Short mmCIF file of C-alpha atoms in Angstrom, two decimals:
data_model
loop_
_atom_site.label_atom_id
_atom_site.label_comp_id
_atom_site.label_asym_id
_atom_site.label_seq_id
_atom_site.Cartn_x
_atom_site.Cartn_y
_atom_site.Cartn_z
CA UNK A 6 38.17 106.18 131.41
CA UNK A 7 39.92 109.16 129.86
CA UNK A 8 41.84 109.83 132.99
CA UNK A 9 43.00 106.08 133.05
CA UNK A 10 44.21 106.26 129.50
CA UNK A 11 46.06 109.46 130.28
CA UNK A 12 47.68 107.98 133.26
CA UNK A 13 48.65 104.80 131.25
CA UNK A 14 49.99 106.94 128.48
CA UNK A 15 52.05 108.94 131.06
CA UNK A 16 53.36 105.69 132.49
CA UNK A 17 54.34 104.46 129.06
CA UNK A 18 55.93 107.77 128.20
CA UNK A 19 57.82 107.62 131.58
CA UNK A 20 59.01 104.13 130.76
CA UNK A 21 60.32 105.28 127.39
CA UNK A 22 62.16 108.22 128.95
CA UNK A 23 63.70 105.98 131.57
CA UNK A 24 64.71 103.40 129.06
CA UNK A 25 66.18 106.03 126.89
CA UNK A 26 68.04 107.56 129.83
CA UNK A 27 69.22 104.14 130.75
CA UNK A 28 70.59 103.44 127.34
CA UNK A 29 72.25 106.84 127.31
CA UNK A 30 73.85 106.18 130.67
CA UNK A 31 75.06 102.71 129.59
CA UNK A 32 76.48 104.26 126.40
CA UNK A 33 78.30 107.01 128.31
CA UNK A 34 79.60 104.38 130.66
CA UNK A 35 80.89 102.29 127.70
CA UNK A 36 82.60 105.33 126.11
CA UNK A 37 84.23 106.22 129.48
CA UNK A 38 85.37 102.67 129.90
CA UNK A 39 86.77 102.57 126.39
CA UNK A 40 88.53 105.87 126.85
CA UNK A 41 90.16 104.53 130.05
CA UNK A 42 91.33 101.38 128.24
CA UNK A 43 92.69 103.52 125.41
CA UNK A 44 94.61 105.64 127.90
CA UNK A 45 96.19 102.64 129.52
CA UNK A 46 97.26 101.33 126.14
CA UNK A 47 98.83 104.73 125.31
CA UNK A 48 100.77 104.59 128.63
CA UNK A 49 102.00 101.15 127.83
CA UNK A 50 103.45 101.61 124.43
CA UNK A 51 106.69 103.05 125.83
CA UNK A 52 107.63 99.73 127.14
CA UNK A 53 107.19 97.84 123.82
CA UNK A 54 110.18 96.96 121.66
CA UNK A 55 108.32 95.78 118.60
CA UNK A 56 105.21 96.92 116.62
CA UNK A 57 103.56 93.61 117.28
CA UNK A 58 103.90 94.14 121.00
CA UNK A 59 102.24 97.57 120.71
CA UNK A 60 99.34 96.04 118.80
CA UNK A 61 98.96 93.25 121.27
CA UNK A 62 98.37 95.80 124.07
CA UNK A 63 94.82 96.49 122.78
CA UNK A 64 92.56 94.43 125.04
CA UNK A 65 89.45 92.50 123.83
CA UNK A 66 87.20 94.79 125.83
CA UNK A 67 88.43 97.89 123.93
CA UNK A 68 88.12 96.09 120.66
CA UNK A 69 84.49 95.20 121.51
CA UNK A 70 83.69 98.72 122.52
CA UNK A 71 85.09 100.07 119.27
CA UNK A 72 82.93 97.54 117.31
CA UNK A 73 79.85 98.73 119.17
CA UNK A 74 80.67 102.39 118.52
CA UNK A 75 81.15 101.53 114.81
CA UNK A 76 77.84 99.70 114.64
CA UNK A 77 76.05 102.73 116.09
CA UNK A 78 77.35 104.99 113.33
CA UNK A 79 77.55 102.37 110.50
CA UNK A 80 81.20 103.31 110.51
CA UNK A 81 84.32 101.71 108.95
CA UNK A 82 87.85 102.46 110.00
CA UNK A 83 90.52 102.98 107.27
CA UNK A 84 94.10 103.39 108.49
CA UNK A 85 97.37 104.34 106.69
CA UNK A 86 100.47 102.15 107.11
CA UNK A 87 102.25 105.08 108.88
CA UNK A 88 99.82 105.34 111.91
CA UNK A 89 100.59 103.56 115.13
CA UNK A 90 100.45 99.79 115.34
CA UNK A 91 97.66 99.82 117.82
CA UNK A 92 95.52 101.92 115.41
CA UNK A 93 96.28 99.59 112.59
CA UNK A 94 95.35 96.68 114.82
CA UNK A 95 91.75 97.88 115.24
CA UNK A 96 91.26 99.26 111.77
CA UNK A 97 89.00 97.37 109.29
CA UNK A 98 91.37 98.24 106.42
CA UNK A 99 95.05 99.30 106.35
CA UNK A 100 96.90 100.46 103.22
CA UNK A 101 98.76 103.22 101.35
CA UNK A 102 97.20 106.29 99.94
CA UNK A 103 96.15 104.71 96.68
CA UNK A 104 94.64 101.73 98.31
CA UNK A 105 92.58 103.87 100.72
CA UNK A 106 91.37 106.24 98.07
CA UNK A 107 90.32 103.40 95.79
CA UNK A 108 88.62 101.51 98.57
CA UNK A 109 86.85 104.55 100.05
CA UNK A 110 84.26 104.89 97.23
CA UNK A 111 83.45 101.14 97.19
CA UNK A 112 82.43 100.77 100.90
CA UNK A 113 78.68 100.69 101.79
CA UNK A 114 79.16 102.36 105.23
CA UNK A 115 77.56 105.68 105.95
CA UNK A 116 80.61 106.88 107.98
CA UNK A 117 84.27 106.64 107.04
CA UNK A 118 86.73 107.13 109.91
CA UNK A 119 90.10 107.81 108.25
CA UNK A 120 93.05 107.29 110.54
CA UNK A 121 95.48 109.41 108.55
CA UNK A 122 96.32 113.03 107.83
CA UNK A 123 94.04 115.81 106.53
CA UNK A 124 94.46 115.35 102.80
CA UNK A 125 93.45 111.65 103.11
CA UNK A 126 90.18 112.61 104.80
CA UNK A 127 89.66 115.28 102.20
CA UNK A 128 90.18 112.75 99.36
CA UNK A 129 87.80 110.35 100.97
CA UNK A 130 85.20 113.08 101.26
CA UNK A 131 85.62 114.18 97.54
CA UNK A 132 85.05 110.65 96.41
CA UNK A 133 82.17 110.22 98.90
CA UNK A 134 80.36 113.56 99.08
CA UNK A 135 77.18 112.04 100.66
CA UNK A 136 79.00 110.12 103.34
CA UNK A 137 80.24 111.48 106.75
CA UNK A 138 84.11 111.33 106.88
CA UNK A 139 85.74 111.66 110.25
CA UNK A 140 89.38 112.29 111.26
CA UNK A 141 90.33 111.18 114.72
CA UNK A 142 92.78 114.12 114.80
CA UNK A 143 91.88 116.97 112.41
CA UNK A 144 95.10 118.82 113.26
CA UNK A 145 97.25 116.02 111.77
CA UNK A 146 98.32 117.71 108.53
CA UNK A 147 100.83 116.98 105.88
CA UNK A 148 103.31 119.91 105.38
CA UNK A 149 104.06 118.83 101.85
CA UNK A 150 100.44 119.07 100.94
CA UNK A 151 100.75 122.86 100.94
CA UNK A 152 104.05 123.29 99.17
CA UNK A 153 102.87 124.58 95.86
CA UNK A 154 102.17 128.23 94.70
CA UNK A 155 99.43 128.92 92.22
CA UNK A 156 101.82 131.13 90.23
CA UNK A 157 103.94 128.13 89.54
CA UNK A 158 101.02 126.33 87.96
CA UNK A 159 99.81 129.36 86.07
CA UNK A 160 103.31 130.03 84.66
CA UNK A 161 103.69 126.48 83.40
CA UNK A 162 100.27 126.55 81.80
CA UNK A 163 101.13 129.87 80.09
CA UNK A 164 104.46 128.51 78.82
CA UNK A 165 103.31 125.00 77.53
CA UNK A 166 99.61 125.59 76.73
CA UNK A 167 97.61 122.47 75.98
CA UNK A 168 100.78 120.31 75.83
CA UNK A 169 101.12 120.54 79.58
CA UNK A 170 99.65 118.16 82.16
CA UNK A 171 99.61 119.34 85.81
CA UNK A 172 100.24 116.03 87.71
CA UNK A 173 99.41 116.34 91.43
CA UNK A 174 100.65 113.89 94.04
CA UNK A 175 97.71 112.89 96.22
CA UNK A 176 99.47 114.34 99.14
CA UNK A 177 97.99 117.76 98.52
CA UNK A 178 95.14 119.98 99.56
CA UNK A 179 91.81 120.17 97.82
CA UNK A 180 92.64 123.55 96.38
CA UNK A 181 95.95 122.37 94.87
CA UNK A 182 94.16 119.33 93.42
CA UNK A 183 91.68 121.77 91.85
CA UNK A 184 94.55 123.42 89.90
CA UNK A 185 95.64 120.16 88.41
CA UNK A 186 94.68 117.66 85.70
CA UNK A 187 95.28 114.36 87.36
CA UNK A 188 96.34 112.90 90.75
CA UNK A 189 98.86 110.25 91.33
CA UNK A 190 100.30 108.24 94.20
CA UNK A 191 103.74 106.74 94.56
CA UNK A 192 102.04 103.38 93.57
CA UNK A 193 101.01 104.59 90.18
CA UNK A 194 102.75 107.81 89.35
CA UNK A 195 105.15 106.27 86.68
CA UNK A 196 102.33 104.42 84.93
CA UNK A 197 100.02 107.43 84.79
CA UNK A 198 102.65 109.93 83.63
CA UNK A 199 103.79 107.55 81.01
CA UNK A 200 100.33 107.22 79.54
CA UNK A 201 99.38 110.94 79.48
CA UNK A 202 99.03 112.47 76.03
CA UNK A 203 100.93 115.62 76.93
CA UNK A 204 104.66 115.88 76.38
CA UNK A 205 105.25 118.23 79.26
CA UNK A 206 104.39 117.51 82.82
CA UNK A 207 104.40 119.78 85.89
CA UNK A 208 104.76 117.43 88.83
CA UNK A 209 103.51 118.97 92.18
CA UNK A 210 104.21 119.15 95.04
CA UNK A 211 107.00 116.54 95.71
CA UNK A 212 110.30 117.21 93.89
CA UNK A 213 111.72 113.85 94.91
CA UNK A 214 108.94 111.75 93.66
CA UNK A 215 108.80 114.00 90.51
CA UNK A 216 112.44 113.44 89.93
CA UNK A 217 112.18 109.71 90.29
CA UNK A 218 109.24 109.70 87.79
CA UNK A 219 111.25 111.79 85.31
CA UNK A 220 114.00 109.22 85.38
CA UNK A 221 111.54 106.37 84.65
CA UNK A 222 109.77 108.30 81.89
CA UNK A 223 112.60 109.96 80.10
CA UNK A 224 110.44 110.73 77.02
CA UNK A 225 108.44 113.33 79.03
CA UNK A 226 109.65 116.75 79.97
CA UNK A 227 108.99 116.66 83.73
CA UNK A 228 109.14 120.10 85.45
CA UNK A 229 109.78 119.87 89.17
CA UNK A 230 108.28 121.97 92.03
CA UNK A 231 110.45 122.53 95.21
CA UNK A 232 108.10 120.70 97.59
CA UNK A 233 109.16 117.71 99.70
CA UNK A 234 108.12 115.35 102.60
CA UNK A 235 109.99 116.51 105.67
CA UNK A 236 110.20 112.89 106.96
CA UNK A 237 111.85 111.49 103.84
CA UNK A 238 113.79 114.49 102.73
CA UNK A 239 116.09 114.59 105.89
CA UNK A 240 117.27 111.02 105.30
CA UNK A 241 120.78 111.17 103.96
CA UNK A 242 123.03 108.85 101.95
CA UNK A 243 125.40 108.58 104.95
CA UNK A 244 122.63 107.33 107.19
CA UNK A 245 121.82 104.58 104.69
CA UNK A 246 125.47 103.72 104.12
CA UNK A 247 125.95 103.43 107.91
CA UNK A 248 123.03 101.06 108.18
CA UNK A 249 124.48 98.99 105.27
CA UNK A 250 127.87 98.71 107.12
CA UNK A 251 126.06 97.57 110.21
CA UNK A 252 123.87 95.12 108.23
CA UNK A 253 126.01 94.10 105.26
CA UNK A 254 123.68 91.46 103.90
CA UNK A 255 120.53 93.60 104.12
CA UNK A 256 118.60 94.83 101.08
CA UNK A 257 117.80 98.51 100.97
CA UNK A 258 114.13 99.26 100.20
CA UNK A 259 113.38 102.94 99.80
CA UNK A 260 110.40 105.19 99.17
CA UNK A 261 110.61 107.49 96.11
CA UNK A 262 109.94 110.56 98.36
CA UNK A 263 113.57 110.21 99.40
CA UNK A 264 116.27 112.29 97.77
CA UNK A 265 118.08 111.03 94.74
CA UNK A 266 121.26 110.33 96.73
CA UNK A 267 119.39 107.95 98.97
CA UNK A 268 117.51 106.21 96.06
CA UNK A 269 120.92 105.48 94.50
CA UNK A 270 121.69 103.20 97.47
CA UNK A 271 118.43 101.28 97.16
CA UNK A 272 117.90 97.67 95.83
CA UNK A 273 114.17 98.45 95.46
CA UNK A 274 112.28 101.72 95.17
CA UNK A 275 108.55 101.75 95.67
CA UNK A 276 105.47 102.85 97.64
CA UNK A 277 104.85 101.74 101.16
CA UNK A 278 102.67 98.98 99.70
CA UNK A 279 105.32 98.15 97.24
CA UNK A 280 108.01 97.99 99.97
CA UNK A 281 105.84 95.57 102.12
CA UNK A 282 105.14 93.34 99.26
CA UNK A 283 108.71 93.21 98.15
CA UNK A 284 109.91 92.29 101.58
CA UNK A 285 107.26 89.73 102.00
CA UNK A 286 108.10 87.94 98.74
CA UNK A 287 111.85 88.30 98.71
CA UNK A 288 114.26 85.36 99.51
CA UNK A 289 116.38 87.78 101.51
CA UNK A 290 116.19 87.72 105.27
CA UNK A 291 117.30 91.26 106.23
CA UNK A 292 116.14 94.63 104.91
CA UNK A 293 116.93 98.32 105.60
CA UNK A 294 113.63 100.15 105.37
CA UNK A 295 113.97 103.75 104.17
CA UNK A 296 110.48 105.16 104.82
CA UNK A 297 108.37 106.06 107.88
CA UNK A 298 108.63 103.45 110.60
CA UNK A 299 105.00 102.88 110.84
CA UNK A 300 105.30 100.23 108.04
CA UNK A 301 106.98 97.90 110.55
CA UNK A 302 103.70 96.55 111.86
CA UNK A 303 102.53 95.39 108.48
CA UNK A 304 106.06 94.10 107.59
CA UNK A 305 106.18 92.08 110.73
CA UNK A 306 102.61 90.79 110.40
CA UNK A 307 103.12 89.56 106.79
CA UNK A 308 106.51 87.94 107.43
CA UNK A 309 105.68 86.47 110.86
CA UNK A 310 107.56 83.18 111.45
CA UNK A 311 109.89 83.72 108.47
CA UNK A 312 112.82 85.03 110.56
CA UNK A 313 113.05 88.14 108.39
CA UNK A 314 114.53 91.20 110.20
CA UNK A 315 114.00 94.85 109.44
CA UNK A 316 116.28 97.89 110.22
CA UNK A 317 115.93 101.61 109.75
CA UNK A 318 118.46 104.44 109.51
CA UNK A 319 119.87 105.44 112.87
CA UNK A 320 117.61 108.49 112.87
CA UNK A 321 114.38 106.36 112.70
CA UNK A 322 111.98 108.14 110.29
CA UNK A 323 108.73 109.05 112.01
CA UNK A 324 105.79 111.21 111.00
CA UNK A 325 104.88 113.46 113.85
CA UNK A 326 101.44 114.17 112.30
CA UNK A 327 100.61 110.47 111.89
CA UNK A 328 101.72 109.90 115.52
CA UNK A 329 99.21 112.32 116.74
CA UNK A 330 96.48 109.80 115.99
CA UNK A 331 95.99 107.62 119.01
CA UNK A 332 93.28 105.22 120.41
CA UNK A 333 91.85 107.87 122.67
CA UNK A 334 91.22 110.13 119.81
CA UNK A 335 89.87 107.25 117.72
CA UNK A 336 87.34 106.36 120.50
CA UNK A 337 86.39 109.93 120.99
CA UNK A 338 85.82 110.44 117.22
CA UNK A 339 83.56 107.42 117.03
CA UNK A 340 81.63 108.32 120.18
CA UNK A 341 80.95 111.95 119.35
CA UNK A 342 81.33 112.11 115.50
CA UNK A 343 84.04 114.73 116.03
CA UNK A 344 86.53 115.63 113.36
CA UNK A 345 84.04 115.73 110.50
CA UNK A 346 85.67 116.62 107.09
CA UNK A 347 84.29 119.42 105.15
CA UNK A 348 85.42 120.66 101.73
CA UNK A 349 86.16 124.36 102.17
CA UNK A 350 86.37 125.41 98.59
CA UNK A 351 83.88 126.42 96.01
CA UNK A 352 81.60 123.72 94.53
CA UNK A 353 83.34 124.31 91.17
CA UNK A 354 86.81 123.83 92.73
CA UNK A 355 85.71 120.78 94.56
CA UNK A 356 84.43 119.26 91.41
CA UNK A 357 87.73 119.95 89.60
CA UNK A 358 89.59 118.41 92.51
CA UNK A 359 87.37 115.30 92.48
CA UNK A 360 88.02 115.02 88.71
CA UNK A 361 91.73 114.55 89.34
CA UNK A 362 91.04 111.69 91.69
CA UNK A 363 88.55 110.07 89.29
CA UNK A 364 91.13 110.39 86.50
CA UNK A 365 93.76 108.70 88.70
CA UNK A 366 91.48 105.78 89.34
CA UNK A 367 90.57 105.49 85.68
CA UNK A 368 94.30 105.47 84.55
CA UNK A 369 95.27 103.04 87.22
CA UNK A 370 92.54 100.64 86.30
CA UNK A 371 93.69 100.51 82.60
#
């Protein structure tokens, strides 16, 4: 009898192993098929003339595979407006930096896949230390996020003492956030700076957003840092004027990361979310968009059927780092849990950095 039981147990164990191997083979096949579909989409984007056409390249089979991979990891995909249309099309949520930061800590999922650059993944991890945060392309960085020297912050604190607030644009590393008092985004920077009790503000790292905030809050002494977004900083007044000559009835909608000379040409200045909402609600039918061209997908989606048209400066602004994120990397990230974000500073520095984000969300909610 004992031998029978042993044999039966062996058969059951063999069945379990075979079933497990079968599931593994099926899963591997699904990942391979999804990767091939993603490759085909990537090859096809060059023939597309609109953002909507790019998004439409994503086949139902690939969407289904991504849903299965998400379910296996209890994952949710967050995407920034600047990533490729086909990435936005498969994301669960799409938004600007403020929206994504606010949303990240409210989601129940165990895994957050952040289709954006490194500082966005770090912010999501700071706000969700117990969750797994994945970046489809960990090498996608933001040059501006590093454009601050510790000596600049220390010198300002020494000069102004307690009457100084170090205000850090969310487009910054964890370490730079840890030197600061509060974070802001382009959506809420003016509001938060205006409500700070300090009279003096060191705005880091972006000089252009800092200058725009200083103009809106003249009662504050805003000290600027020489950082900038390479994608917005290279846009010139002449490029915008040329677009205006070509489209004389179009309104100019510009991001405050642009230089002052460019903002002087704008009919509206705001964050990516603000630009999209303004265009959606405006009675105008033509717009010159002065920010990274990734916003076009959401602009077209929200204004579909309205006849509204969108133009960019002749040198179309693109973010090479955001462009590194494609469907193959997204599928690979979900399949293997690659690109996991870690916070590589001391626990004390991480807590200080997290506090700047918490304060931002508190101020913004007032």
